[in-house]
PDB file of C-alpha atoms in Angstrom:
ATOM      1  CA  MET A 700      75.134 102.076  96.693  1.00 42.00           C
ATOM      2  CA  PRO A 701      75.304 103.102  93.014  1.00 46.00           C
ATOM      3  CA  ASP A 702      75.209 100.422  90.308  1.00 50.00           C
ATOM      4  CA  LEU A 703      78.717 100.253  88.871  1.00 47.00           C
ATOM      5  CA  ALA A 704      78.162  97.404  86.392  1.00 52.00           C
ATOM      6  CA  TRP A 705      79.011  99.787  83.545  1.00 45.00           C
ATOM      7  CA  LEU A 706      82.453 100.303  85.103  1.00 45.00           C
ATOM      8  CA  LYS A 707      83.472  96.701  84.374  1.00 49.00           C
ATOM      9  CA  LYS A 708      82.617  97.237  80.699  1.00 50.00           C
ATOM     10  CA  VAL A 709      84.762 100.339  80.221  1.00 46.00           C
ATOM     11  CA  ARG A 710      87.646  99.667  82.622  1.00 49.00           C
ATOM     12  CA  PRO A 711      89.678  96.539  81.846  1.00 51.00           C
ATOM     13  CA  GLN A 712      90.982  94.626  84.832  1.00 57.00           C
ATOM     14  CA  LYS A 713      94.505  94.536  83.395  1.00 62.00           C
ATOM     15  CA  LEU A 714      95.732  97.498  81.371  1.00 52.00           C
ATOM     16  CA  PRO A 715      97.582  96.142  78.300  1.00 55.00           C
ATOM     17  CA  PHE A 716     100.556  98.529  78.620  1.00 54.00           C
ATOM     18  CA  ARG A 717     101.077  98.070  82.382  1.00 50.00           C
ATOM     19  CA  ARG A 718     104.404  96.251  81.976  1.00 58.00           C
ATOM     20  CA  HIS A 719     105.912  99.245  80.157  1.00 59.00           C
ATOM     21  CA  VAL A 720     105.351 101.862  82.884  1.00 76.00           C
ATOM     22  CA  THR A 721     106.108 102.193  86.564  1.00 84.00           C
ATOM     23  CA  ARG A 722     103.829  99.939  88.587  1.00 89.00           C
ATOM     24  CA  ALA A 723     102.496 100.057  92.106  1.00 93.00           C
ATOM     25  CA  ALA A 724     100.123  97.924  94.137  1.00 96.00           C
ATOM     26  CA  VAL A 725      97.889  98.457  97.148  1.00 97.00           C
ATOM     27  CA  ALA A 726      96.051  96.210  99.604  1.00 98.00           C
ATOM     28  CA  LEU A 727      92.412  96.620 100.535  1.00 98.00           C
ATOM     29  CA  VAL A 728      92.390  94.819 103.879  1.00 98.00           C
ATOM     30  CA  GLN A 729      89.002  93.748 105.193  1.00 97.00           C
ATOM     31  CA  ARG A 730      88.299  92.211 108.587  1.00 95.00           C
ATOM     32  CA  ASP A 731      85.422  91.177 110.804  1.00 84.00           C
ATOM     33  CA  ASP A 732      85.062  93.986 113.305  1.00 70.00           C
ATOM     34  CA  PRO A 733      82.983  92.861 116.298  1.00 70.00           C
ATOM     35  CA  GLY A 734      79.623  92.335 114.590  1.00 76.00           C
ATOM     36  CA  GLN A 735      80.524  93.986 111.271  1.00 85.00           C
ATOM     37  CA  GLU A 736      82.956  94.063 108.372  1.00 93.00           C
ATOM     38  CA  ALA A 737      85.524  96.894 108.204  1.00 95.00           C
ATOM     39  CA  LEU A 738      88.075  98.121 105.653  1.00 97.00           C
ATOM     40  CA  LEU A 739      91.522  99.469 106.578  1.00 97.00           C
ATOM     41  CA  PHE A 740      92.592 102.939 105.450  1.00 98.00           C
ATOM     42  CA  ILE A 741      95.768 104.802 106.289  1.00 97.00           C
ATOM     43  CA  GLN A 742      96.247 108.533 106.328  1.00 96.00           C
ATOM     44  CA  ARG A 743      99.439 109.267 104.452  1.00 92.00           C
ATOM     45  CA  ALA A 744     102.163 111.150 106.300  1.00 88.00           C
ATOM     46  CA  ARG A 745     102.675 114.776 105.352  1.00 82.00           C
ATOM     47  CA  ARG A 746     105.722 115.141 103.070  1.00 75.00           C
ATOM     48  CA  GLU A 747     107.081 118.071 101.096  1.00 77.00           C
ATOM     49  CA  GLY A 748     106.512 117.617  97.359  1.00 65.00           C
ATOM     50  CA  ASP A 749     103.935 114.833  97.750  1.00 63.00           C
ATOM     51  CA  PRO A 750     100.675 115.982  96.119  1.00 61.00           C
ATOM     52  CA  TRP A 751      98.696 113.366  98.081  1.00 64.00           C
ATOM     53  CA  SER A 752     100.341 114.197 101.402  1.00 74.00           C
ATOM     54  CA  GLY A 753      97.909 113.628 104.256  1.00 84.00           C
ATOM     55  CA  ASP A 754      95.298 111.917 102.048  1.00 93.00           C
ATOM     56  CA  MET A 755      93.488 108.704 102.915  1.00 97.00           C
ATOM     57  CA  ALA A 756      94.824 105.672 101.067  1.00 96.00           C
ATOM     58  CA  PHE A 757      95.275 101.941 101.148  1.00 97.00           C
ATOM     59  CA  PRO A 758      98.687 100.597 102.170  1.00 97.00           C
ATOM     60  CA  GLY A 759     100.888 100.066  99.146  1.00 95.00           C
ATOM     61  CA  GLY A 760     103.734 101.290  96.998  1.00 92.00           C
ATOM     62  CA  ARG A 761     105.876 100.720  93.939  1.00 92.00           C
ATOM     63  CA  LEU A 762     106.969  97.324  92.710  1.00 92.00           C
ATOM     64  CA  GLN A 763     110.580  96.511  93.492  1.00 93.00           C
ATOM     65  CA  ALA A 764     112.874  94.122  91.649  1.00 92.00           C
ATOM     66  CA  SER A 765     112.671  91.683  94.590  1.00 95.00           C
ATOM     67  CA  ASP A 766     108.848  91.475  94.388  1.00 95.00           C
ATOM     68  CA  THR A 767     107.495  88.391  92.639  1.00 94.00           C
ATOM     69  CA  SER A 768     104.191  90.028  91.632  1.00 95.00           C
ATOM     70  CA  SER A 769     101.979  93.031  92.282  1.00 96.00           C
ATOM     71  CA  ARG A 770     100.233  90.968  94.977  1.00 97.00           C
ATOM     72  CA  ASP A 771     103.604  90.431  96.659  1.00 97.00           C
ATOM     73  CA  THR A 772     104.207  94.199  96.489  1.00 97.00           C
ATOM     74  CA  ALA A 773     100.866  94.924  98.172  1.00 98.00           C
ATOM     75  CA  MET A 774     101.616  92.396 100.925  1.00 98.00           C
ATOM     76  CA  ARG A 775     105.161  93.674 101.519  1.00 98.00           C
ATOM     77  CA  GLU A 776     104.116  97.319 101.596  1.00 97.00           C
ATOM     78  CA  THR A 777     101.218  96.564 103.976  1.00 97.00           C
ATOM     79  CA  ARG A 778     103.610  94.870 106.399  1.00 97.00           C
ATOM     80  CA  GLU A 779     106.071  97.791 106.169  1.00 96.00           C
ATOM     81  CA  GLU A 780     103.455 100.560 106.579  1.00 96.00           C
ATOM     82  CA  THR A 781     101.000  98.996 109.059  1.00 97.00           C
ATOM     83  CA  GLY A 782     102.666  95.995 110.679  1.00 97.00           C
ATOM     84  CA  LEU A 783      99.923  93.679 109.358  1.00 97.00           C
ATOM     85  CA  ASP A 784     101.624  90.579 107.945  1.00 97.00           C
ATOM     86  CA  LEU A 785      99.332  89.452 105.121  1.00 97.00           C
ATOM     87  CA  TYR A 786     101.707  86.571 104.393  1.00 97.00           C
ATOM     88  CA  ALA A 787     100.826  85.036 107.779  1.00 95.00           C
ATOM     89  CA  GLY A 788      97.380  86.437 108.655  1.00 95.00           C
ATOM     90  CA  GLY A 789      95.806  87.426 105.361  1.00 96.00           C
ATOM     91  CA  ARG A 790      93.593  85.447 103.014  1.00 96.00           C
ATOM     92  CA  TYR A 791      93.629  86.610  99.405  1.00 97.00           C
ATOM     93  CA  GLN A 792      90.192  87.604  98.071  1.00 96.00           C
ATOM     94  CA  ALA A 793      90.450  89.321  94.691  1.00 95.00           C
ATOM     95  CA  ARG A 794      92.361  91.465  92.248  1.00 95.00           C
ATOM     96  CA  LEU A 795      90.606  94.670  91.251  1.00 96.00           C
ATOM     97  CA  SER A 796      91.012  96.685  88.047  1.00 93.00           C
ATOM     98  CA  ASP A 797      94.279  98.437  87.245  1.00 91.00           C
ATOM     99  CA  LEU A 798      94.119 102.219  87.598  1.00 91.00           C
ATOM    100  CA  LEU A 799      96.197 104.741  85.725  1.00 86.00           C
ATOM    101  CA  THR A 800      97.745 107.622  87.683  1.00 78.00           C
ATOM    102  CA  ARG A 801     101.053 109.489  87.768  1.00 67.00           C
ATOM    103  CA  HIS A 802     104.233 109.582  89.826  1.00 61.00           C
ATOM    104  CA  HIS A 803     104.193 111.893  92.853  1.00 58.00           C
ATOM    105  CA  SER A 804     106.728 114.357  91.521  1.00 59.00           C
ATOM    106  CA  ARG A 805     106.482 113.812  87.766  1.00 61.00           C
ATOM    107  CA  TRP A 806     103.853 113.619  85.072  1.00 66.00           C
ATOM    108  CA  ARG A 807     104.963 110.118  84.044  1.00 76.00           C
ATOM    109  CA  PRO A 808     102.236 107.454  84.030  1.00 84.00           C
ATOM    110  CA  MET A 809     102.001 104.785  86.703  1.00 84.00           C
ATOM    111  CA  VAL A 810      99.634 101.817  86.909  1.00 90.00           C
ATOM    112  CA  VAL A 811      98.277 100.856  90.344  1.00 93.00           C
ATOM    113  CA  THR A 812      96.913  97.354  90.925  1.00 95.00           C
ATOM    114  CA  PRO A 813      94.619  96.861  93.942  1.00 97.00           C
ATOM    115  CA  HIS A 814      94.443  93.493  95.724  1.00 97.00           C
ATOM    116  CA  VAL A 815      91.865  92.560  98.363  1.00 98.00           C
ATOM    117  CA  PHE A 816      92.672  90.506 101.461  1.00 98.00           C
ATOM    118  CA  ARG A 817      90.680  89.319 104.473  1.00 96.00           C
ATOM    119  CA  TRP A 818      92.675  89.944 107.653  1.00 96.00           C
ATOM    120  CA  GLN A 819      92.448  87.159 110.216  1.00 92.00           C
ATOM    121  CA  GLY A 820      94.708  88.539 112.915  1.00 87.00           C
ATOM    122  CA  ASP A 821      94.727  91.236 115.569  1.00 86.00           C
ATOM    123  CA  ALA A 822      93.498  94.667 114.428  1.00 84.00           C
ATOM    124  CA  ALA A 823      96.333  96.561 116.138  1.00 90.00           C
ATOM    125  CA  LEU A 824      98.521  98.573 113.768  1.00 95.00           C
ATOM    126  CA  THR A 825     102.218  99.432 113.980  1.00 96.00           C
ATOM    127  CA  LEU A 826     102.543 102.359 111.580  1.00 96.00           C
ATOM    128  CA  ASN A 827     105.835 103.396 110.015  1.00 94.00           C
ATOM    129  CA  HIS A 828     106.926 106.883 108.869  1.00 92.00           C
ATOM    130  CA  GLU A 829     104.792 106.696 105.696  1.00 91.00           C
ATOM    131  CA  ALA A 830     101.478 106.568 107.589  1.00 92.00           C
ATOM    132  CA  ARG A 831     100.178 109.256 109.908  1.00 93.00           C
ATOM    133  CA  SER A 832      97.238 107.189 111.184  1.00 95.00           C
ATOM    134  CA  GLY A 833      95.224 104.077 110.438  1.00 96.00           C
ATOM    135  CA  VAL A 834      91.502 103.475 110.771  1.00 96.00           C
ATOM    136  CA  TRP A 835      89.147 100.535 110.251  1.00 96.00           C
ATOM    137  CA  ILE A 836      85.941 101.884 108.684  1.00 96.00           C
ATOM    138  CA  PRO A 837      82.778  99.713 108.709  1.00 95.00           C
ATOM    139  CA  LEU A 838      81.661  98.546 105.251  1.00 95.00           C
ATOM    140  CA  ASP A 839      78.074  99.454 106.155  1.00 94.00           C
ATOM    141  CA  TYR A 840      79.196 103.059 106.638  1.00 97.00           C
ATOM    142  CA  LEU A 841      81.204 103.101 103.386  1.00 97.00           C
ATOM    143  CA  SER A 842      78.327 101.671 101.349  1.00 96.00           C
ATOM    144  CA  ASP A 843      75.678 104.059 102.699  1.00 97.00           C
ATOM    145  CA  PRO A 844      75.044 106.845 100.115  1.00 97.00           C
ATOM    146  CA  VAL A 845      74.257 109.270 102.956  1.00 97.00           C
ATOM    147  CA  ASN A 846      77.988 109.310 103.785  1.00 98.00           C
ATOM    148  CA  HIS A 847      79.041 110.265 100.255  1.00 97.00           C
ATOM    149  CA  SER A 848      79.453 113.816  99.003  1.00 97.00           C
ATOM    150  CA  THR A 849      81.836 115.800  96.815  1.00 97.00           C
ATOM    151  CA  LEU A 850      85.223 117.390  97.339  1.00 95.00           C
ATOM    152  CA  PRO A 851      86.321 120.507  95.408  1.00 95.00           C
ATOM    153  CA  VAL A 852      90.024 120.320  94.469  1.00 89.00           C
ATOM    154  CA  ASN A 853      92.065 123.184  93.020  1.00 88.00           C
ATOM    155  CA  THR A 854      94.038 122.029  89.976  1.00 82.00           C
ATOM    156  CA  PRO A 855      95.924 123.758  87.150  1.00 83.00           C
ATOM    157  CA  LEU A 856      92.705 123.278  85.146  1.00 84.00           C
ATOM    158  CA  GLY A 857      90.653 125.125  87.766  1.00 92.00           C
ATOM    159  CA  THR A 858      88.530 123.766  90.579  1.00 94.00           C
ATOM    160  CA  LEU A 859      87.345 120.220  89.916  1.00 92.00           C
ATOM    161  CA  THR A 860      84.763 118.372  91.995  1.00 95.00           C
ATOM    162  CA  PHE A 861      85.378 114.737  92.944  1.00 94.00           C
ATOM    163  CA  PRO A 862      83.127 112.210  94.677  1.00 97.00           C
ATOM    164  CA  CYS A 863      84.202 111.343  98.208  1.00 97.00           C
ATOM    165  CA  CYS A 864      83.212 109.577 101.410  1.00 98.00           C
ATOM    166  CA  ARG A 865      83.701 111.362 104.723  1.00 97.00           C
ATOM    167  CA  TYR A 866      84.287 109.448 107.968  1.00 97.00           C
ATOM    168  CA  GLN A 867      84.979 111.360 111.171  1.00 96.00           C
ATOM    169  CA  ASP A 868      87.715 113.848 110.155  1.00 94.00           C
ATOM    170  CA  TYR A 869      88.821 111.747 107.162  1.00 97.00           C
ATOM    171  CA  CYS A 870      87.945 112.200 103.486  1.00 96.00           C
ATOM    172  CA  ILE A 871      88.363 109.309 101.027  1.00 97.00           C
ATOM    173  CA  TRP A 872      88.539 110.448  97.409  1.00 95.00           C
ATOM    174  CA  GLY A 873      90.449 109.908  94.148  1.00 93.00           C
ATOM    175  CA  LEU A 874      91.971 106.501  93.432  1.00 94.00           C
ATOM    176  CA  SER A 875      91.187 105.196  96.924  1.00 96.00           C
ATOM    177  CA  TYR A 876      87.524 106.125  96.487  1.00 97.00           C
ATOM    178  CA  SER A 877      87.433 104.447  93.065  1.00 96.00           C
ATOM    179  CA  MET A 878      89.015 101.243  94.408  1.00 96.00           C
ATOM    180  CA  MET A 879      86.682 101.235  97.402  1.00 97.00           C
ATOM    181  CA  GLN A 880      83.632 101.654  95.134  1.00 97.00           C
ATOM    182  CA  GLU A 881      84.712  98.788  92.871  1.00 96.00           C
ATOM    183  CA  TRP A 882      85.211  96.490  95.871  1.00 96.00           C
ATOM    184  CA  LEU A 883      81.880  97.456  97.466  1.00 96.00           C
ATOM    185  CA  ALA A 884      80.089  96.762  94.160  1.00 94.00           C
ATOM    186  CA  LEU A 885      81.752  93.360  93.831  1.00 92.00           C
ATOM    187  CA  ALA A 886      81.378  92.377  97.484  1.00 86.00           C
ATOM    188  CA  GLY A 887      77.849  93.502  98.050  1.00 75.00           C
TER     189      GLY A 887
END
């Protein structure tokens, strides 16, 4: 696994302007798979106009007025998208660094805050319309450099190459890859 200590120096945990832009939160849900640790990923449902349609992600979404915090948002969205009730069966582990991205359909900035939980319940998922599939991927697999490669992505700027991790027919890249890497560096 690459040394990401430099990342903590250049990426603040809390972006100072986060309260002035749209905010979202996600949950990195970790559990003890029989004999090994695993991390939950969902494959986003395919939707017209969604640039990340079908991509691998962590459960999450935008903060709503009824949410008490970004952690509450991550917990609520996880329950809605996967059926895992982090309020009842999750143990809070950590808050990772804020990440800057954009809205799906606009070029307006959005800050995403990742929260890590240890799941202590059944691993069965009840996916809603926002998730196409869900998969628990072993942390040993995710942290092995052999399973990491690159993904070429066509953009208005030309073809850009991003780091990724491939598991079965899934490809984890972008913000999800960045969040996963930060958690693996902190956890291991």
